[in-house]
Amino acid sequence: MEKILNYIDGEMRAPSSNKYINNYNPSSGLVYSLIANSSKKDINSAVDSAKQAFNDWSTSSKKFRHDVLMSIADKIEENFEALVVAESLDNGKTESLARRVDIPRASENFRFFATAILHFSSETHDMDGKALNYTLREPVGVCACISPWNLPLYLLTWKIAPALAAGNTVVAKPSEITPMTAYLLSKICIEAGVPKGVLNIVHGLGSEIGDNLTTHPDVPIVSFTGGTLTGQHIAKVTAPMFKKLSLELGGKNPNIVFDDADFEKSVSMAVKAGFSNQGQICLCGSRLFVQETIYEKFKIALLEKISELAVGSPLDNKTDIGAVVSHEHMTKILSKIEEAEELGGEILCGGKRKILAGNLKGGYYLEPTVIEGLSYDCSINQEEIFGPVLSLLPFKSEEEVIMMANSTKYGLSASIFTNDISRGHRVAAKIKAGVVWVNTWLLRDLRIPFGGMKQSGIGREGGFKSLQFFTEPKNVCIKI
Ligand code: NAD
């Protein structure tokens, strides 16, 4: 069985413990590879290697770093199909989604930040000709980049690329639930000629090696994407060490449909926002608020559209909904559906596990589920479920829906559907979220500040915001 090894000091290495964790294929429920179960010793070797590499990499020209990142992007594209298959096999997502979104974005992340660093600039502040301040932007050091399982290569490269472009070296810790494409990326980096130690990728359990990495005294900066509870823990353990921290955490995003919206478009978008990647995108619109004047008509159209979604093998091009990521996650989602029923919610469709035939019978498939009749402030409408589950809620007025939309502890994203431009602006201004879409969902421009308010995170990623995070400003004042 294939062993997923660490990438340390420019080479593939077995974990020092020589122990491995089972890696499951969510579409069949079977173990198909083994993951390095790394320990503190491996984290220490990776950090040492990144520290050794820092001097040369951080003082290399921007053009040199640009060329290295571009060459990684080229190799990702050369290995495109292999990465698509691997991402789907490891995560349960459909191959079509990995082909359309995950893998193109991974190479785009490298291209985007390879060129962004060439355009990155800093400020000068002239003191009426008496003195001049200029601000240097220096790489911070060895960065810890920790990523989740829902968009494995997409989110890992979204951190690694700007960190490296800015002149830092990196120790990355991909999710132990979906490590395969990070492993393939290690091999790609070797082929692409990434200097040794510049990027290190260590596999293993976050609960075991996470603290070793985030609290390592030689790691001054941590970029984390994952659950809010893990983010809280990282904030707590790193605070006494005053590390630079970027946290991209959970969401419980409202999708708001007014009665003047384009009906067909808002129904289609509600389905897309609810069920893409089996509802396992932090930006999914899992709370669907529909104005009461169109609520019944909308509900019928929504359920009809959902009935057309095919749950099936991730390899099949006709499949819309593949497997959720793990048995544990599937059980959690099912228990949330049960909780919704106990709270008086009515399951309008789905609500159950779907057993497929043949070698897929052990796979983690769930029917797309819509629940109605729950109060906006019950646990199901307040806590992230992160699965193919939509909660449908009617609303009367703008004021009421803004209150309900803002009622959770999260503030990641929101979508508003309306043909009244003034209403679009007005509601967008009042929503407490880092990202608000009007008449669309998940339309991403890599230059925008991306991130959440409240317990959805700290800081912003994207474009020059990422490069600012991965550099330290140093002001130099010259008396004239
Ligand atoms: P998670 O928090 O369980 O794990 C994320 C990563 O952290 C994994 O690599 C894990 O191994 C590691 N980790 C676990 N414990 C750690 C510790 N003590 N110290 C350091 N690292 C540790 O999250 P998950 O289940 O993999 O991902 C799903 C969550 O991610 C959802 O809440 C989702 O909303 C969120 N997410 C947020 C964004 C965003 O941009 N805001 C994007 C994608 C996913």
Coordinates of C-alpha atoms and ligand atoms in Angstrom, one line a residue:
M1 CA 0.0 0.0 0.0
E2 CA 1.3 3.5 -0.9
K3 CA 2.9 5.3 2.0
I4 CA 2.4 9.1 2.3
L5 CA 5.8 10.4 3.4
N6 CA 7.0 13.7 4.8
Y7 CA 8.9 16.2 2.7
I8 CA 11.8 17.5 4.8
D9 CA 15.0 19.2 3.7
G10 CA 14.2 18.6 0.0
E11 CA 13.6 14.8 0.3
M12 CA 10.9 12.4 1.0
R13 CA 11.3 10.9 4.5
A14 CA 9.6 8.2 6.6
P15 CA 8.3 9.4 10.0
S16 CA 10.9 9.0 12.7
S17 CA 8.5 6.7 14.6
N18 CA 8.0 4.6 11.5
K19 CA 4.3 4.5 12.4
Y20 CA 1.5 5.1 9.9
I21 CA -2.2 6.0 10.1
N22 CA -4.8 4.5 7.8
N23 CA -6.0 6.7 4.9
Y24 CA -9.6 6.0 3.9
N25 CA -11.2 6.4 0.5
P26 CA -14.6 8.0 1.4
S27 CA -16.3 6.8 -1.8
S28 CA -15.8 3.1 -0.7
G29 CA -15.0 3.4 3.0
L30 CA -11.8 1.3 2.4
V31 CA -8.3 2.0 3.5
Y32 CA -6.2 2.7 0.4
S33 CA -3.0 4.3 1.6
L34 CA -1.0 4.9 4.8
I35 CA -0.1 8.3 6.2
A36 CA 3.1 9.1 8.1
N37 CA 2.3 9.5 11.8
S38 CA 4.8 12.1 12.5
S39 CA 6.0 13.2 15.9
K40 CA 7.8 16.2 17.5
K41 CA 11.1 14.9 16.2
D42 CA 9.9 15.3 12.6
I43 CA 8.5 18.7 13.3
N44 CA 11.8 19.7 14.8
S45 CA 13.7 18.4 11.7
A46 CA 11.4 20.3 9.4
V47 CA 11.7 23.5 11.3
D48 CA 15.5 23.2 11.4
S49 CA 15.6 22.6 7.7
A50 CA 13.4 25.6 7.0
K51 CA 15.6 27.7 9.3
Q52 CA 18.7 26.7 7.5
A53 CA 17.1 27.5 4.2
F54 CA 15.8 30.9 5.3
N55 CA 18.9 33.0 4.8
D56 CA 19.4 32.1 1.1
W57 CA 15.7 32.1 0.2
S58 CA 14.8 35.4 2.0
T59 CA 17.7 37.2 0.3
S60 CA 17.1 35.7 -3.1
S61 CA 15.7 38.1 -5.8
K62 CA 12.0 38.3 -6.3
K63 CA 12.5 37.2 -9.8
F64 CA 14.2 34.0 -8.6
R65 CA 11.3 33.3 -6.3
H66 CA 8.8 34.1 -9.1
D67 CA 10.5 31.6 -11.3
V68 CA 10.5 28.8 -8.7
L69 CA 6.8 29.4 -8.0
M70 CA 6.0 29.5 -11.7
S71 CA 7.8 26.2 -12.2
I72 CA 5.7 24.6 -9.4
A73 CA 2.6 25.9 -11.2
D74 CA 3.8 24.4 -14.5
K75 CA 4.4 21.0 -12.9
I76 CA 0.9 21.1 -11.2
E77 CA -0.5 21.6 -14.7
E78 CA 1.6 18.8 -16.2
N79 CA 0.3 16.5 -13.4
F80 CA -3.3 17.9 -13.6
E81 CA -5.2 14.6 -14.2
A82 CA -3.3 12.7 -11.6
L83 CA -4.0 15.4 -9.0
V84 CA -7.7 15.5 -10.0
V85 CA -8.0 11.7 -9.5
A86 CA -6.0 11.9 -6.2
E87 CA -8.1 14.7 -4.7
S88 CA -11.4 13.0 -5.5
L89 CA -10.2 9.6 -4.2
D90 CA -8.9 11.2 -1.0
N91 CA -11.7 13.5 -0.2
G92 CA -14.8 12.0 -1.8
K93 CA -15.5 15.1 -3.9
T94 CA -16.5 14.6 -7.5
E95 CA -13.7 14.5 -10.1
S96 CA -15.6 17.1 -12.0
L97 CA -15.4 19.5 -9.1
A98 CA -11.7 18.8 -8.6
R99 CA -11.1 19.3 -12.3
R100 CA -13.2 22.5 -12.4
V101 CA -12.2 24.1 -9.1
D102 CA -9.6 22.5 -6.8
I103 CA -6.7 21.7 -9.1
P104 CA -6.9 24.8 -11.4
R105 CA -7.0 27.0 -8.3
A106 CA -3.9 25.3 -6.9
S107 CA -1.7 26.2 -9.9
E108 CA -3.4 29.6 -10.1
N109 CA -2.4 30.3 -6.5
F110 CA 1.2 29.8 -7.3
R111 CA 1.0 31.9 -10.5
F112 CA -1.0 34.6 -8.7
F113 CA 1.5 35.1 -5.9
A114 CA 4.6 34.5 -8.1
T115 CA 3.5 37.7 -10.0
A116 CA 2.0 39.5 -7.0
I117 CA 5.4 39.7 -5.3
L118 CA 6.9 41.5 -8.4
H119 CA 4.3 44.2 -8.0
F120 CA 4.3 44.4 -4.2
S121 CA 5.4 47.8 -2.9
S122 CA 5.6 49.6 0.4
E123 CA 5.0 53.2 1.6
T124 CA 7.1 56.3 2.1
H125 CA 6.1 59.2 4.4
D126 CA 7.7 62.5 3.6
M127 CA 8.0 64.9 6.6
D128 CA 7.7 68.2 4.7
G129 CA 11.2 67.7 3.2
K130 CA 12.8 67.5 6.7
A131 CA 12.9 63.8 6.9
L132 CA 11.8 60.8 4.9
N133 CA 10.3 57.6 6.2
Y134 CA 10.4 54.5 4.1
T135 CA 8.9 51.2 5.2
L136 CA 10.7 47.9 4.4
R137 CA 8.6 44.7 4.2
E138 CA 10.8 41.9 5.4
P139 CA 10.0 38.2 5.4
V140 CA 9.1 37.0 8.9
G141 CA 10.9 33.6 9.1
V142 CA 9.7 30.0 9.3
C143 CA 5.9 30.0 8.7
A144 CA 3.6 27.3 10.0
C145 CA 0.8 26.7 7.4
I146 CA -2.0 24.5 8.6
S147 CA -4.9 23.6 6.3
P148 CA -8.2 21.6 6.5
W149 CA -9.6 18.7 4.5
N150 CA -12.4 20.3 2.5
L151 CA -10.4 21.9 -0.3
P152 CA -7.1 20.2 0.4
L153 CA -4.6 21.4 -2.3
Y154 CA -6.5 24.6 -3.0
L155 CA -6.2 25.9 0.6
L156 CA -2.8 24.5 1.3
T157 CA -1.3 26.3 -1.8
W158 CA -3.3 29.5 -0.9
K159 CA -1.0 29.7 2.2
I160 CA 2.2 28.2 0.9
A161 CA 2.4 30.4 -2.3
P162 CA 2.3 33.9 -0.6
A163 CA 4.5 32.8 2.3
L164 CA 7.2 31.6 -0.1
A165 CA 6.7 34.5 -2.5
A166 CA 7.3 36.9 0.3
G167 CA 10.7 35.2 1.1
N168 CA 9.7 33.0 4.1
T169 CA 10.4 29.3 4.4
V170 CA 7.5 27.0 5.3
V171 CA 6.6 24.0 7.4
A172 CA 3.1 22.9 6.2
K173 CA 0.8 20.5 8.0
P174 CA -2.0 19.4 5.7
S175 CA -5.1 17.7 7.2
E176 CA -4.5 14.0 8.1
I177 CA -7.9 13.3 6.6
T178 CA -6.8 14.3 3.1
P179 CA -3.0 14.3 2.8
M180 CA -2.6 12.8 -0.7
T181 CA -2.3 15.9 -2.9
A182 CA 0.0 17.5 -0.5
Y183 CA 2.2 14.4 -0.8
L184 CA 2.1 14.7 -4.6
L185 CA 2.9 18.4 -4.3
S186 CA 6.1 17.4 -2.4
K187 CA 7.2 15.3 -5.4
I188 CA 6.3 18.1 -7.7
C189 CA 8.4 20.6 -5.7
I190 CA 11.4 18.2 -6.0
E191 CA 10.9 18.0 -9.8
A192 CA 10.4 21.8 -10.0
G193 CA 13.8 22.4 -8.3
V194 CA 12.5 24.1 -5.1
P195 CA 15.7 24.6 -3.0
K196 CA 15.9 22.2 -0.2
G197 CA 14.3 23.2 3.1
V198 CA 12.4 26.1 1.6
L199 CA 9.1 24.1 1.8
N200 CA 8.6 21.2 4.2
I201 CA 5.4 19.2 4.5
V202 CA 4.9 17.1 7.6
H203 CA 1.9 14.7 7.9
G204 CA 0.3 13.4 11.1
L205 CA -2.4 14.1 13.6
G206 CA -3.1 17.7 14.3
S207 CA -4.0 16.9 17.9
E208 CA -0.5 15.4 18.4
I209 CA 1.9 17.4 16.3
G210 CA -0.1 20.6 15.9
D211 CA 1.1 22.2 19.2
N212 CA 4.7 21.1 18.4
L213 CA 4.5 23.2 15.2
T214 CA 2.5 26.2 16.4
T215 CA 4.4 26.6 19.7
H216 CA 7.9 25.9 18.2
P217 CA 10.1 28.8 19.3
D218 CA 11.6 29.1 15.9
V219 CA 8.2 29.6 14.2
P220 CA 7.2 33.2 14.6
I221 CA 4.1 33.1 12.4
V222 CA 1.1 30.8 12.0
S223 CA -1.4 30.8 9.2
F224 CA -4.3 28.4 10.0
T225 CA -7.5 27.5 8.2
G226 CA -9.9 25.1 10.0
G227 CA -12.5 24.8 12.7
T228 CA -13.3 27.6 15.1
L229 CA -12.5 25.4 18.2
T230 CA -9.0 24.5 16.8
G231 CA -8.5 28.2 16.0
Q232 CA -9.3 29.1 19.6
H233 CA -6.8 26.6 20.8
I234 CA -4.1 27.9 18.5
A235 CA -4.8 31.5 19.6
K236 CA -4.5 30.4 23.2
V237 CA -1.3 28.5 23.0
T238 CA 0.5 31.0 20.7
A239 CA -0.7 34.2 22.5
P240 CA 2.0 34.1 25.2
M241 CA 4.6 33.8 22.5
F242 CA 3.2 36.9 20.6
K243 CA 3.2 35.0 17.3
K244 CA 1.8 36.6 14.1
L245 CA -1.5 34.8 13.5
S246 CA -4.0 34.5 10.7
L247 CA -7.1 32.4 11.4
E248 CA -9.7 31.5 8.8
L249 CA -12.4 29.6 10.7
G250 CA -15.9 28.3 10.4
G251 CA -19.1 29.9 9.1
K252 CA -22.9 29.6 9.2
N253 CA -23.6 31.7 6.2
P254 CA -27.0 33.3 5.4
N255 CA -28.3 33.2 1.9
I256 CA -31.1 35.8 1.7
V257 CA -33.7 35.8 -1.1
F258 CA -36.0 38.8 -1.4
D259 CA -39.3 38.6 -3.4
D260 CA -38.0 40.9 -6.1
A261 CA -35.0 38.7 -6.9
D262 CA -34.5 36.8 -10.2
F263 CA -36.5 33.7 -9.2
E264 CA -34.8 31.0 -11.3
K265 CA -31.3 32.3 -10.6
S266 CA -31.8 32.5 -6.9
V267 CA -33.2 29.0 -6.7
S268 CA -30.2 27.6 -8.7
M269 CA -27.7 29.6 -6.6
A270 CA -29.4 28.4 -3.4
V271 CA -28.8 24.8 -4.5
K272 CA -25.2 25.5 -5.5
A273 CA -24.5 27.4 -2.3
G274 CA -26.1 24.6 -0.2
F275 CA -24.7 21.5 -1.8
S276 CA -21.4 22.2 -3.6
N277 CA -18.7 19.9 -2.4
Q278 CA -21.4 18.1 -0.3
G279 CA -22.0 21.3 1.6
Q280 CA -18.4 21.1 2.9
I281 CA -17.2 24.6 1.9
C282 CA -16.8 27.2 4.7
L283 CA -18.7 29.7 2.5
C284 CA -21.7 27.4 1.9
G285 CA -25.0 29.2 2.4
S286 CA -26.5 26.7 4.9
R287 CA -29.2 29.1 6.2
L288 CA -31.6 29.9 3.4
F289 CA -33.8 32.9 4.3
V290 CA -36.7 33.4 1.8
Q291 CA -39.2 36.3 1.9
E292 CA -42.6 35.0 3.0
T293 CA -44.4 36.4 -0.1
I294 CA -42.5 33.9 -2.3
Y295 CA -41.7 31.2 0.3
E296 CA -44.1 28.5 -0.8
K297 CA -43.4 28.9 -4.5
F298 CA -39.6 29.0 -3.8
K299 CA -39.8 25.9 -1.6
I300 CA -41.5 23.9 -4.4
A301 CA -38.9 25.0 -7.0
L302 CA -36.0 24.4 -4.6
L303 CA -37.2 20.8 -3.8
E304 CA -37.7 20.1 -7.5
K305 CA -34.2 21.2 -8.4
I306 CA -32.7 19.2 -5.5
S307 CA -34.6 16.1 -6.7
E308 CA -32.5 16.3 -9.9
L309 CA -29.2 16.1 -8.0
A310 CA -27.5 12.8 -8.5
V311 CA -25.8 11.3 -5.5
G312 CA -23.2 8.8 -6.7
S313 CA -19.7 7.8 -7.5
P314 CA -17.3 10.7 -7.5
L315 CA -15.8 9.3 -10.7
D316 CA -19.0 9.5 -12.6
N317 CA -19.4 12.8 -14.6
K318 CA -23.1 12.8 -14.0
T319 CA -22.7 12.8 -10.2
D320 CA -23.5 16.1 -8.4
I321 CA -23.0 14.9 -4.9
G322 CA -20.1 12.6 -4.0
A323 CA -19.2 11.2 -0.6
V324 CA -18.6 13.3 2.6
V325 CA -15.1 13.2 3.8
S326 CA -15.1 10.5 6.6
H327 CA -17.3 8.1 8.5
E328 CA -16.9 10.3 11.6
H329 CA -18.1 13.4 9.8
M330 CA -21.0 11.5 8.2
T331 CA -22.1 10.3 11.6
K332 CA -21.9 13.9 13.0
I333 CA -24.0 15.2 10.1
L334 CA -26.7 12.5 10.6
S335 CA -26.8 13.3 14.4
K336 CA -27.4 17.0 13.5
I337 CA -30.3 16.0 11.3
E338 CA -31.7 13.9 14.2
E339 CA -31.3 16.8 16.5
A340 CA -33.2 19.0 14.0
E341 CA -36.1 16.6 14.1
E342 CA -36.1 16.6 17.9
L343 CA -36.2 20.4 17.8
G344 CA -39.4 20.2 15.7
G345 CA -37.8 20.6 12.3
E346 CA -39.5 18.9 9.3
I347 CA -37.3 17.1 6.9
L348 CA -38.5 18.2 3.4
C349 CA -36.1 16.0 1.5
G350 CA -33.2 13.7 2.2
G351 CA -32.2 13.2 5.8
K352 CA -30.6 9.8 5.3
R353 CA -27.4 8.0 4.4
K354 CA -27.5 6.6 0.8
I355 CA -26.1 3.1 0.3
L356 CA -24.7 2.6 -3.2
A357 CA -24.2 -0.7 -4.9
G358 CA -21.1 -2.9 -5.4
N359 CA -17.7 -1.7 -4.1
L360 CA -19.2 1.7 -3.1
K361 CA -21.6 0.2 -0.6
G362 CA -19.3 1.2 2.3
G363 CA -19.0 4.8 1.0
Y364 CA -20.1 7.9 3.0
Y365 CA -23.0 9.2 0.9
L366 CA -25.7 11.4 2.2
E367 CA -28.9 12.5 0.5
P368 CA -29.2 16.3 0.1
T369 CA -31.3 17.5 3.0
V370 CA -33.6 20.4 3.5
I371 CA -35.2 21.2 6.9
E372 CA -37.8 23.7 7.7
G373 CA -39.7 24.9 10.7
L374 CA -36.7 25.6 13.0
S375 CA -36.3 28.8 14.9
Y376 CA -33.5 31.0 13.7
D377 CA -31.8 30.8 17.1
C378 CA -31.9 27.0 17.7
S379 CA -28.6 25.1 17.7
I380 CA -29.1 23.8 14.1
N381 CA -29.3 27.4 12.8
Q382 CA -26.4 28.6 15.0
E383 CA -23.8 25.9 14.8
E384 CA -21.9 24.8 11.7
I385 CA -22.9 21.4 10.3
F386 CA -20.6 21.4 7.3
G387 CA -22.6 18.9 5.2
P388 CA -25.3 18.7 2.6
V389 CA -28.0 20.2 4.9
L390 CA -29.9 23.3 4.2
S391 CA -32.2 25.0 6.8
L392 CA -35.0 26.9 5.1
L393 CA -36.5 29.9 7.0
P394 CA -39.1 32.5 6.0
F395 CA -38.8 36.2 6.8
K396 CA -41.1 39.2 6.6
S397 CA -38.9 42.3 6.4
E398 CA -35.3 43.5 5.7
E399 CA -34.9 44.4 9.4
E400 CA -36.0 40.9 10.5
V401 CA -33.8 39.0 8.1
I402 CA -30.7 41.2 9.0
M403 CA -31.3 40.5 12.7
M404 CA -31.6 36.7 12.0
A405 CA -28.6 36.6 9.6
N406 CA -26.4 38.4 12.1
S407 CA -27.6 36.2 15.1
T408 CA -24.8 33.6 15.0
K409 CA -21.3 33.8 16.5
Y410 CA -19.9 33.5 13.0
G411 CA -19.4 36.2 10.3
L412 CA -17.7 34.7 7.3
S413 CA -19.9 35.3 4.3
A414 CA -23.4 36.1 3.1
S415 CA -25.4 36.2 -0.1
I416 CA -28.2 38.6 -0.9
F417 CA -30.6 38.1 -3.9
T418 CA -32.6 41.1 -5.0
N419 CA -33.1 43.2 -8.1
D420 CA -33.4 46.4 -6.0
I421 CA -29.9 47.8 -6.2
S422 CA -30.4 50.1 -3.2
R423 CA -31.6 47.2 -1.1
G424 CA -28.6 45.2 -2.2
H425 CA -26.2 48.0 -0.9
R426 CA -28.3 48.6 2.2
V427 CA -28.4 45.0 3.4
A428 CA -24.8 44.3 2.4
A429 CA -23.7 47.3 4.7
K430 CA -25.6 45.8 7.6
I431 CA -24.5 42.2 7.4
K432 CA -21.7 41.3 9.8
A433 CA -19.5 39.2 7.5
G434 CA -16.2 39.5 5.9
V435 CA -17.4 38.6 2.4
V436 CA -20.9 39.6 1.0
W437 CA -22.1 38.6 -2.4
V438 CA -25.1 40.2 -4.1
N439 CA -26.9 38.1 -6.7
T440 CA -24.2 35.5 -6.7
W441 CA -22.2 33.1 -4.6
L442 CA -18.5 32.1 -4.4
L443 CA -17.4 34.5 -7.1
R444 CA -13.8 34.9 -6.1
D445 CA -11.2 37.5 -7.1
L446 CA -7.9 36.5 -5.6
R447 CA -7.0 40.2 -5.0
I448 CA -9.8 40.9 -2.5
P449 CA -9.4 40.8 1.3
F450 CA -10.8 37.4 2.3
G451 CA -11.7 36.4 5.8
G452 CA -14.2 36.4 8.6
M453 CA -15.6 38.6 11.3
K454 CA -16.5 37.5 14.9
Q455 CA -15.6 33.8 15.5
S456 CA -15.0 33.2 11.8
G457 CA -11.4 34.4 12.2
I458 CA -8.8 37.0 12.5
G459 CA -7.1 38.8 9.7
R460 CA -7.6 38.8 5.9
E461 CA -5.9 36.8 3.2
G462 CA -5.8 37.5 -0.5
G463 CA -3.7 39.6 -2.8
F464 CA -1.4 42.1 -1.1
K465 CA -3.2 41.4 2.2
S466 CA -1.5 37.9 2.2
L467 CA 1.9 39.5 1.3
Q468 CA 1.4 42.0 4.1
F469 CA 0.7 39.2 6.6
F470 CA 3.7 37.2 5.5
T471 CA 6.1 40.2 5.9
E472 CA 7.0 42.4 8.8
P473 CA 7.0 46.2 8.2
K474 CA 10.1 48.0 9.3
N475 CA 10.1 51.8 9.2
V476 CA 13.4 53.6 8.5
C477 CA 13.4 57.4 9.2
I478 CA 16.2 59.5 7.5
K479 CA 16.7 63.0 8.7
I480 CA 17.5 65.3 5.8
Ligands
NAD1 P1 -9.8 21.2 12.0 O1 -9.7 22.5 12.8 O2 -10.2 20.0 12.6 O3 -8.4 20.9 11.3 C1 -7.7 21.8 10.5 C2 -6.2 21.5 10.5 O4 -5.7 21.8 11.8 C3 -5.9 20.1 10.2 O5 -4.7 20.1 9.5 C4 -5.6 19.5 11.6 O6 -4.7 18.4 11.6 C5 -5.0 20.7 12.3 N1 -5.1 20.7 13.8 C6 -5.9 20.0 14.5 N2 -5.6 20.2 15.9 C7 -4.6 21.1 15.9 C8 -3.9 21.7 16.9 N3 -4.1 21.5 18.2 N4 -2.9 22.5 16.6 C9 -2.6 22.8 15.3 N5 -3.2 22.2 14.3 C10 -4.2 21.4 14.6 O7 -10.8 21.6 10.7 P2 -11.3 20.6 9.6 O8 -12.3 19.7 10.2 O9 -10.1 20.0 8.9 O10 -11.9 21.6 8.6 C11 -13.2 22.0 8.6 C12 -13.4 23.4 9.2 O11 -12.6 24.3 8.5 C13 -14.8 24.0 9.1 O12 -15.1 24.6 10.4 C14 -14.7 25.0 8.0 O13 -15.6 26.1 8.1 C15 -13.3 25.5 8.2 N6 -12.8 26.2 7.0 C16 -12.7 27.5 7.0 C17 -12.2 28.2 5.8 C18 -12.1 29.7 5.8 O14 -11.5 30.2 4.9 N7 -12.6 30.4 6.8 C19 -11.9 27.4 4.7 C20 -12.1 26.1 4.7 C21 -12.5 25.4 5.9

